[in-house]
PDB file of C-alpha atoms in Angstrom:
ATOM      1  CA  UNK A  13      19.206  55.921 -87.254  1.00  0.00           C
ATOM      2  CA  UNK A  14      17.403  58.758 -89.222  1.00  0.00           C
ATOM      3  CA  UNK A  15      15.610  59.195 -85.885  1.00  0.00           C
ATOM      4  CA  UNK A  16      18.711  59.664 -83.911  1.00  0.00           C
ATOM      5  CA  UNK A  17      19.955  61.888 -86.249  1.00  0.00           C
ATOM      6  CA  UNK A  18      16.614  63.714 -86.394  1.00  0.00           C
ATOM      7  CA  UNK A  19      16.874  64.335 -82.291  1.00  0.00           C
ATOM      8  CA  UNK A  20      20.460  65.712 -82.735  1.00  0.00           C
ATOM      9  CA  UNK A  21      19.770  68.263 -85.037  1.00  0.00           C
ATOM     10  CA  UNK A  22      16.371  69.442 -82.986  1.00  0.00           C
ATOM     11  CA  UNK A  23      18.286  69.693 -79.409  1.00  0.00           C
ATOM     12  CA  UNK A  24      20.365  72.861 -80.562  1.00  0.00           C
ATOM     13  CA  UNK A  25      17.095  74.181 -81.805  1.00  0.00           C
ATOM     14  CA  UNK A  26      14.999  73.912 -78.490  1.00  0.00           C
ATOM     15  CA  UNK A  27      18.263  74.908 -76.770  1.00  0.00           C
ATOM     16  CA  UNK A  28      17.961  78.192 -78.735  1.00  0.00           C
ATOM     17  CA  UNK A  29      14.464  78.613 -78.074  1.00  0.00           C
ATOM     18  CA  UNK A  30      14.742  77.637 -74.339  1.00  0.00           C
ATOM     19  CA  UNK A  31      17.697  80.597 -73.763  1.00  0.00           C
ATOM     20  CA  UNK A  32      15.193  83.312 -75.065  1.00  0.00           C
ATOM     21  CA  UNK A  33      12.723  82.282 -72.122  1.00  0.00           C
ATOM     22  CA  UNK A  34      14.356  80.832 -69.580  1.00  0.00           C
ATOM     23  CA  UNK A  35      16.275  84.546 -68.339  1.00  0.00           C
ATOM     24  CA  UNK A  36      12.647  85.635 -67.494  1.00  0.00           C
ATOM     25  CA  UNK A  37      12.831  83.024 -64.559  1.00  0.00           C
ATOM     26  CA  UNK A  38      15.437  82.558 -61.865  1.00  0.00           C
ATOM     27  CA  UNK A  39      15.693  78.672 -62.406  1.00  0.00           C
ATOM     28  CA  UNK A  40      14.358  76.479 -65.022  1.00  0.00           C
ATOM     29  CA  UNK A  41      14.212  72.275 -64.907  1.00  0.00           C
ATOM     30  CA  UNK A  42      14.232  69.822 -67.517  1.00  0.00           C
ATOM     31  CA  UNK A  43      11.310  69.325 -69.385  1.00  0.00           C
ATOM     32  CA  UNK A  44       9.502  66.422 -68.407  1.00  0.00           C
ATOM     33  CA  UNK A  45       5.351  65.211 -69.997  1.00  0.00           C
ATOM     34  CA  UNK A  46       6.024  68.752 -72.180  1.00  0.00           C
ATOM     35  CA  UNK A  47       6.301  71.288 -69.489  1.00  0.00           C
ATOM     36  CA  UNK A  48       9.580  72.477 -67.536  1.00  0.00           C
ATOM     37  CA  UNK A  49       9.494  73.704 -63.914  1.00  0.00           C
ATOM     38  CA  UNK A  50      10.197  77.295 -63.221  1.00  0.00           C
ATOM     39  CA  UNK A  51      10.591  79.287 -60.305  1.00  0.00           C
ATOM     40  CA  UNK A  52      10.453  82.974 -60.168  1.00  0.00           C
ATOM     41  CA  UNK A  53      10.686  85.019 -57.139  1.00  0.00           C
ATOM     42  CA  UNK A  54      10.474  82.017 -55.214  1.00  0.00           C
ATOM     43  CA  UNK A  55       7.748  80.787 -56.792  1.00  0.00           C
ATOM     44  CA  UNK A  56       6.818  77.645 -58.829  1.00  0.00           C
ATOM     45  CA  UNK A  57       5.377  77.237 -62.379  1.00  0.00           C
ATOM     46  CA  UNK A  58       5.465  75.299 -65.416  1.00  0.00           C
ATOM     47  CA  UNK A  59       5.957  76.092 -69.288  1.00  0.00           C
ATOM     48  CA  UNK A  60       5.927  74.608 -71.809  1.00  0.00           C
ATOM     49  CA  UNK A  61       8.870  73.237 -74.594  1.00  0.00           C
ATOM     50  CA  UNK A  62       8.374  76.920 -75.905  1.00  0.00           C
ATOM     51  CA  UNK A  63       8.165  78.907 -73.279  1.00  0.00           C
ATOM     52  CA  UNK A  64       4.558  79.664 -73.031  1.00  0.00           C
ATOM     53  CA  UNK A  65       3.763  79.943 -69.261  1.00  0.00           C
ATOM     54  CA  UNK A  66       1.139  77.086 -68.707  1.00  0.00           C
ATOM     55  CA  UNK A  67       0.689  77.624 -64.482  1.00  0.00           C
ATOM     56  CA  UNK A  68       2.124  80.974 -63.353  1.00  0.00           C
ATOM     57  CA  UNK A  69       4.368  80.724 -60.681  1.00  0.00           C
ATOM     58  CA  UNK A  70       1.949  80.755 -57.308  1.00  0.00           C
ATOM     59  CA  UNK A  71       3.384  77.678 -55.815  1.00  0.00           C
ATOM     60  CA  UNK A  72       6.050  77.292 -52.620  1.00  0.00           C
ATOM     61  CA  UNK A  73       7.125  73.893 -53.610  1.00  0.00           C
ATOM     62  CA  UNK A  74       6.607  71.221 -56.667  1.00  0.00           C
ATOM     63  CA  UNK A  75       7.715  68.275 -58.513  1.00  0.00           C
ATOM     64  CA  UNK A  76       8.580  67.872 -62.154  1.00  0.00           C
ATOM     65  CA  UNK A  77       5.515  65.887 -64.166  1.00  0.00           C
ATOM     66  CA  UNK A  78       5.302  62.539 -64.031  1.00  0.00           C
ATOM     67  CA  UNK A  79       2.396  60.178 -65.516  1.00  0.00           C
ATOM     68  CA  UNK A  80       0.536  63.469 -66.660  1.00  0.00           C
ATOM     69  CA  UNK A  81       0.386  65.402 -63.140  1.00  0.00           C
ATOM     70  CA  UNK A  82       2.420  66.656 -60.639  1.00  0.00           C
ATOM     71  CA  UNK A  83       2.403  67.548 -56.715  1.00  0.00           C
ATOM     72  CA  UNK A  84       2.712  71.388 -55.453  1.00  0.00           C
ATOM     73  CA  UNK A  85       2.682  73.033 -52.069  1.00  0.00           C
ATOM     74  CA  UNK A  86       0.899  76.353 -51.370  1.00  0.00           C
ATOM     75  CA  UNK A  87       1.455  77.413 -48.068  1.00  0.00           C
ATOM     76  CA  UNK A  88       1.679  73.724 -46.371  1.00  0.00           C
ATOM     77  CA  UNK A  89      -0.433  71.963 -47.436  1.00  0.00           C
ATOM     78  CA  UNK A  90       0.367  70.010 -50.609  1.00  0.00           C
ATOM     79  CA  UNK A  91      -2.335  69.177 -53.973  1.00  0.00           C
ATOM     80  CA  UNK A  92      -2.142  67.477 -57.223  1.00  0.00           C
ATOM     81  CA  UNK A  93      -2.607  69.385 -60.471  1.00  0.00           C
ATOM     82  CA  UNK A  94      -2.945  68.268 -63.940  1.00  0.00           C
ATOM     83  CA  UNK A  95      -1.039  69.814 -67.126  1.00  0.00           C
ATOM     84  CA  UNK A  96      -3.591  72.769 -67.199  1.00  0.00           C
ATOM     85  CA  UNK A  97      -3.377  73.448 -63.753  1.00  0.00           C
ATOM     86  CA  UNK A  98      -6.909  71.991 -62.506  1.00  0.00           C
ATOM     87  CA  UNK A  99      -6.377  70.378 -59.094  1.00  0.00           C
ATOM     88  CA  UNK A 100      -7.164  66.669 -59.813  1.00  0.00           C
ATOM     89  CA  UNK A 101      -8.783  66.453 -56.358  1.00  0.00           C
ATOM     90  CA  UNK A 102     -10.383  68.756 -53.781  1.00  0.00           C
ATOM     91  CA  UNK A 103      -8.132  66.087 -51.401  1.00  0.00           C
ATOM     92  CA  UNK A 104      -5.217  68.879 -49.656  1.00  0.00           C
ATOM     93  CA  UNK A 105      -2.057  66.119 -47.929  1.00  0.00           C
ATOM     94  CA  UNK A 106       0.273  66.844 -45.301  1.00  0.00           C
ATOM     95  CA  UNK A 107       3.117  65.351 -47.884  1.00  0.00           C
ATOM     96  CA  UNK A 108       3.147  64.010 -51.001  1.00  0.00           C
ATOM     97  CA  UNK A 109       4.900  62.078 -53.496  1.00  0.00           C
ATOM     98  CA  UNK A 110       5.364  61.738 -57.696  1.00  0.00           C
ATOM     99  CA  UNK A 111       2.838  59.540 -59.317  1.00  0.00           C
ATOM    100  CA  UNK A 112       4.462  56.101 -60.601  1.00  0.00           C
ATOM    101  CA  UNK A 113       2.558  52.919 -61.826  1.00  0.00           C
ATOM    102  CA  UNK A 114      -0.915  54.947 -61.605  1.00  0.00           C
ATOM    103  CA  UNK A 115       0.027  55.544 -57.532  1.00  0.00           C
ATOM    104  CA  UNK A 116       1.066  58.780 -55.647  1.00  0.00           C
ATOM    105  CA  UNK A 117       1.970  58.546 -51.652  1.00  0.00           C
ATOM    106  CA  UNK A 118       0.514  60.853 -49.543  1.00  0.00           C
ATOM    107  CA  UNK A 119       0.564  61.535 -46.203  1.00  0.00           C
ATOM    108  CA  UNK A 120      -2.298  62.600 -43.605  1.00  0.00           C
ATOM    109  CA  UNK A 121      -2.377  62.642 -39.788  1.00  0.00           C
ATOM    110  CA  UNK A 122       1.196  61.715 -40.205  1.00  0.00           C
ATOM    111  CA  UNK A 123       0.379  58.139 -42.013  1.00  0.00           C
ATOM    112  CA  UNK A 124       0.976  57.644 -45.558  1.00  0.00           C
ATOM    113  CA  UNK A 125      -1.544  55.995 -47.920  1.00  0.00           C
ATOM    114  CA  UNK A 126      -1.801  55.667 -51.767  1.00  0.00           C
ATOM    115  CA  UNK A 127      -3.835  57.700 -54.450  1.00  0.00           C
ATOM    116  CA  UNK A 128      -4.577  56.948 -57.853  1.00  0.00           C
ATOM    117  CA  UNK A 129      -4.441  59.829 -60.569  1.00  0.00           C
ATOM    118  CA  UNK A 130      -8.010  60.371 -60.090  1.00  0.00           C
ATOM    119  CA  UNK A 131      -7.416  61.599 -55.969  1.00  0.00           C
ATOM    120  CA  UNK A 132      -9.549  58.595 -55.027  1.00  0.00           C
ATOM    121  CA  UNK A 133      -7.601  56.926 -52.000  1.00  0.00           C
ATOM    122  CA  UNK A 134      -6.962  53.185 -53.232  1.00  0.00           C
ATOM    123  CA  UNK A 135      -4.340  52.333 -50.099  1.00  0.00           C
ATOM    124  CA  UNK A 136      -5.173  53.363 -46.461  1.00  0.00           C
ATOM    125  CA  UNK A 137      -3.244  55.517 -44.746  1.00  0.00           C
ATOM    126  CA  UNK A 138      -1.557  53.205 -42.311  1.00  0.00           C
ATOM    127  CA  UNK A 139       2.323  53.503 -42.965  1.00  0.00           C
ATOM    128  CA  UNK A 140       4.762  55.760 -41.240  1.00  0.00           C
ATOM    129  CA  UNK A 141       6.824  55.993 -44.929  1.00  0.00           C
ATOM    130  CA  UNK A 142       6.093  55.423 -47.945  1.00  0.00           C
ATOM    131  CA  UNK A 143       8.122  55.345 -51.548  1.00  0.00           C
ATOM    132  CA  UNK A 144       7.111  55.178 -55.227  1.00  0.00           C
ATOM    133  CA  UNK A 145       5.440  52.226 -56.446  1.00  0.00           C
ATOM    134  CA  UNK A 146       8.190  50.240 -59.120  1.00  0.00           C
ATOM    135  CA  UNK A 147       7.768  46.413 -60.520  1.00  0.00           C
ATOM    136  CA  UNK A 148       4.269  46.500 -59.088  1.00  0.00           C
ATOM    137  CA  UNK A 149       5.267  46.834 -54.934  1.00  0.00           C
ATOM    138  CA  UNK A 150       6.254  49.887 -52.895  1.00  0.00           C
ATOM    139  CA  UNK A 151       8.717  50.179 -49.803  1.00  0.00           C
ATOM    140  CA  UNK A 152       6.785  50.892 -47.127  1.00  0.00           C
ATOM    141  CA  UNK A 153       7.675  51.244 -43.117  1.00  0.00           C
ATOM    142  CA  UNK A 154       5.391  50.060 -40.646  1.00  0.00           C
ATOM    143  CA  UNK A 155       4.159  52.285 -37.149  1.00  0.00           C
ATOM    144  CA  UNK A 156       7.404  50.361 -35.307  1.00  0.00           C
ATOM    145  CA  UNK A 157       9.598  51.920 -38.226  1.00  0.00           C
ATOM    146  CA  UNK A 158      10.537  48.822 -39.825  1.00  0.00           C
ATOM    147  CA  UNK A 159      10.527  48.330 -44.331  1.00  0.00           C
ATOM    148  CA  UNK A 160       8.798  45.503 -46.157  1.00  0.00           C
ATOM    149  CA  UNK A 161       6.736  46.092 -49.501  1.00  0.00           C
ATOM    150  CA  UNK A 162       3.340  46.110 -50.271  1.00  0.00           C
ATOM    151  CA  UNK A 163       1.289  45.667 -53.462  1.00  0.00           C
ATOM    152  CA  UNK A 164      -1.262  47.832 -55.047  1.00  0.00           C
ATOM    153  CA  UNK A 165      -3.344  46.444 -52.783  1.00  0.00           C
ATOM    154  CA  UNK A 166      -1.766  47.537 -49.997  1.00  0.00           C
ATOM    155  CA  UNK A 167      -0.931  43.810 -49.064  1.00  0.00           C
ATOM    156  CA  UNK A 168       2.013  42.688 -46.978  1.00  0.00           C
ATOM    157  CA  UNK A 169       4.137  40.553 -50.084  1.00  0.00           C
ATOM    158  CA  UNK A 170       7.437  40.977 -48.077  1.00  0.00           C
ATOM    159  CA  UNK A 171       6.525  41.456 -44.147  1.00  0.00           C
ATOM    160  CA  UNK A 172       8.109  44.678 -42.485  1.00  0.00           C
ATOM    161  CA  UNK A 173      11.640  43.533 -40.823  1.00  0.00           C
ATOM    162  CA  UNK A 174      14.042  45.976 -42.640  1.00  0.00           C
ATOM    163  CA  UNK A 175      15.541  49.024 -41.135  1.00  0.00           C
ATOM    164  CA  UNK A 176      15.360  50.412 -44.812  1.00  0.00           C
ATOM    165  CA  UNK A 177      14.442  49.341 -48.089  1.00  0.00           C
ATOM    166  CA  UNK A 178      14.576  50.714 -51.655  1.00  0.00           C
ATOM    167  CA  UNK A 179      12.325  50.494 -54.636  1.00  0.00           C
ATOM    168  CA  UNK A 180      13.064  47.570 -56.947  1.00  0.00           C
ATOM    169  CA  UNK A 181      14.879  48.508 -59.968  1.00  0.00           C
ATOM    170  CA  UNK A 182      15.581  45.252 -62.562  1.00  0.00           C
ATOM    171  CA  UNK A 183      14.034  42.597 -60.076  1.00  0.00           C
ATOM    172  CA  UNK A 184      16.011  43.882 -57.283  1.00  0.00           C
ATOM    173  CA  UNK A 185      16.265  46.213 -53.786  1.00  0.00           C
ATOM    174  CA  UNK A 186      18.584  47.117 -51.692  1.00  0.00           C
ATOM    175  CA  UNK A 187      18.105  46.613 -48.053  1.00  0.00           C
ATOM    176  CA  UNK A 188      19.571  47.488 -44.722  1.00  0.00           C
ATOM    177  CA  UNK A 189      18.801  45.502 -41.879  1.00  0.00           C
ATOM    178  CA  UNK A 190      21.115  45.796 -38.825  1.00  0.00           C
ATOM    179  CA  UNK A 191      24.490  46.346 -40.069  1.00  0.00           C
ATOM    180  CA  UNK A 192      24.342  44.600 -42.971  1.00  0.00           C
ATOM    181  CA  UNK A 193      23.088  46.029 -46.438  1.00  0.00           C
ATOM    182  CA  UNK A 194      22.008  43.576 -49.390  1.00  0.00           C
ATOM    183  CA  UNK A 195      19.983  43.289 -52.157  1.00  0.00           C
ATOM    184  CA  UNK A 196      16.929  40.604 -52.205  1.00  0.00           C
ATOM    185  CA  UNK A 197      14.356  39.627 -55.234  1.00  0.00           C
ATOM    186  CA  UNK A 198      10.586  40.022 -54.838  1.00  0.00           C
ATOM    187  CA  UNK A 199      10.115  36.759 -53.353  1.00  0.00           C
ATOM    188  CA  UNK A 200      12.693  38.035 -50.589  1.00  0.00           C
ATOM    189  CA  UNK A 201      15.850  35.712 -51.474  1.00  0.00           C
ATOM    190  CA  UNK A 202      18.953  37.316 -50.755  1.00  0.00           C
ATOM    191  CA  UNK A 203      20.822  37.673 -53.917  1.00  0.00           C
ATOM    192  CA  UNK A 204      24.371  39.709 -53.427  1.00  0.00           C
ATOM    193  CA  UNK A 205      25.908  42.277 -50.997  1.00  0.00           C
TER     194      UNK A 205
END
């Protein structure tokens, strides 16, 4: 309770603090791993909670943190950077993803593969899509265009035969196959429309 009551009383604060920055920048996101995203001129950064700018805007695209690092595009190709700003890998991707469960999708050649949060490449690049890793398996599509999952791995646990599939999210995905859209368990039961 005190701890509730502790985070109550500091939002108005950093709400303060925020307004004095954030009018230096033409758009400001939530802050996410201690650093917001900013864009000025049409231009990403990141600052932190207090609005010290921790990566000056030189970015055409980014993502918000997540697991300590983040994606950004400059010109178009895209990298990985850590909270300082140091690329994480020399690696440069035709498209790339968030980081969840220790894996980020990229794409090269126009496959996607996995990465860890090192750059090393832990998944081949051998899918035509590829989503965020949650409950241990990603939806991935195969070169035909059709959704199953895949571990960390990068084996088959549910073969491709969806026309589109969602991460799992409480032990369940939703899938379309056809006209019909339902949600199945990791062992590929259907459970409810």
């Amino acid at each position: 309770m005190k701890r509730l009551l502790l985070l109550v009383l500091l939002l108005p604060v950093q709400q303060l603090i925020a307004q004095k920055w954030a009018k230096n920048y033409d758009f400001v996101d939530q802050c996410i791993c201690g650093l917001s995203k900013v864009s000025k001129n049409n231009l990403i950064g990141y600052v932190s909670i207090d609005g010290t700018e921790v990566i000056k805007p030189q970015y055409s695209e980014g993502f918000t943190f997540s697991e300590g690092y983040t994606a950004v595009r400059k010109t178009d190709k895209w990298l990985y950077i850590d909270s300082t700003g140091k690329a994480v890998t020399d690696e440069i991707f035709e498209d790339a993803n968030s980081f969840s469960e220790g894996l980020a999708a990229v794409s090269r050649n126009g496959l996607y593969g996995y990465i860890n949060t090192n750059g090393k490449l832990i998944i081949a690049y051998e899918f035509s899509t590829a989503r965020n890793f949650m409950e241990g398996i990603a939806p991935v599509s195969n070169k035909k265009g059709f959704w199953g999952y895949v571990n960390k791995s990068g084996n088959w646990v549910i073969q491709p035969q969806y026309d589109f599939a969602d991460c799992f999210t409480n032990g369940e995905a939703r899938v379309i196959k056809g006209d019909k859209v339902y949600y199945i368990d990791k062992t590929n039961k259907q459970l409810h429309e």
